[in-house]
Short mmCIF file of C-alpha atoms in Angstrom, two decimals:
data_model
loop_
_atom_site.label_atom_id
_atom_site.label_comp_id
_atom_site.label_asym_id
_atom_site.label_seq_id
_atom_site.Cartn_x
_atom_site.Cartn_y
_atom_site.Cartn_z
CA UNK O 13 -54.01 -4.27 167.31
CA UNK O 14 -53.73 -0.55 169.18
CA UNK O 15 -57.16 0.58 169.07
CA UNK O 16 -57.47 4.28 167.43
CA UNK O 17 -60.59 6.86 168.21
CA UNK O 18 -61.85 8.42 164.93
CA UNK O 19 -62.70 12.30 164.71
CA UNK O 20 -64.31 13.55 161.90
CA UNK O 21 -65.68 16.69 160.87
CA UNK O 22 -68.98 17.59 159.37
CA UNK O 23 -70.61 20.89 158.14
CA UNK O 24 -74.15 21.60 157.27
CA UNK O 25 -75.80 24.59 156.59
CA UNK O 26 -78.90 24.12 158.07
CA UNK O 27 -80.29 22.50 161.33
CA UNK O 28 -80.91 18.92 160.51
CA UNK O 29 -84.02 17.38 162.57
CA UNK O 30 -82.95 16.20 165.97
CA UNK O 31 -84.44 13.54 167.79
CA UNK O 32 -84.13 12.95 171.64
CA UNK O 33 -81.57 10.27 172.93
CA UNK O 34 -80.53 8.55 176.06
CA UNK O 35 -78.09 10.35 178.78
CA UNK O 36 -79.33 14.03 178.34
CA UNK O 37 -78.25 14.02 174.47
CA UNK O 38 -80.23 14.70 171.41
CA UNK O 39 -79.58 12.36 167.80
CA UNK O 40 -79.01 13.38 164.14
CA UNK O 41 -78.41 12.03 161.30
CA UNK O 42 -76.38 13.91 158.29
CA UNK O 43 -75.85 13.09 154.99
CA UNK O 44 -72.89 13.79 152.54
CA UNK O 45 -72.26 14.64 149.25
CA UNK O 46 -71.20 10.93 148.82
CA UNK O 47 -74.88 9.19 150.51
CA UNK O 48 -72.99 8.40 153.32
CA UNK O 49 -75.01 8.63 156.44
CA UNK O 50 -73.67 9.85 160.01
CA UNK O 51 -75.18 9.67 162.98
CA UNK O 52 -74.15 12.32 166.03
CA UNK O 53 -74.72 12.48 169.83
CA UNK O 54 -74.86 15.96 170.94
CA UNK O 55 -75.62 17.30 174.77
CA UNK O 56 -79.06 18.53 174.55
CA UNK O 57 -77.46 21.55 176.27
CA UNK O 58 -74.98 22.12 173.36
CA UNK O 59 -78.04 21.43 170.52
CA UNK O 60 -80.45 24.08 172.09
CA UNK O 61 -77.55 26.33 171.72
CA UNK O 62 -76.96 25.89 168.55
CA UNK O 63 -81.11 26.03 167.96
CA UNK O 64 -80.80 29.58 169.77
CA UNK O 65 -77.97 31.02 167.60
CA UNK O 66 -79.71 29.23 164.31
CA UNK O 67 -83.17 31.86 165.45
CA UNK O 68 -80.59 34.94 166.14
CA UNK O 69 -78.84 35.08 163.32
CA UNK O 70 -80.44 34.20 159.48
CA UNK O 71 -77.77 33.63 157.79
CA UNK O 72 -76.30 30.96 160.39
CA UNK O 73 -74.65 28.25 158.56
CA UNK O 74 -74.03 26.14 161.07
CA UNK O 75 -71.25 26.34 163.87
CA UNK O 76 -68.83 28.15 161.57
CA UNK O 77 -68.94 31.53 159.44
CA UNK O 78 -70.44 31.76 156.10
CA UNK O 79 -69.34 34.36 153.71
#
């Protein structure tokens, strides 16, 4: 059996609540339009940058542009 790595892109338009996790990470939980739950571990430094970006831009829409 060959092992594969899955990559999933989730887009969101507001910052979800983050909980501290081990190894300088934060944990966020998202739900898609079908009710499927996803849990992601993000580097704390990247999360702080996302929070700062969200505070700086009133029309913030995640890590992409909002049209």
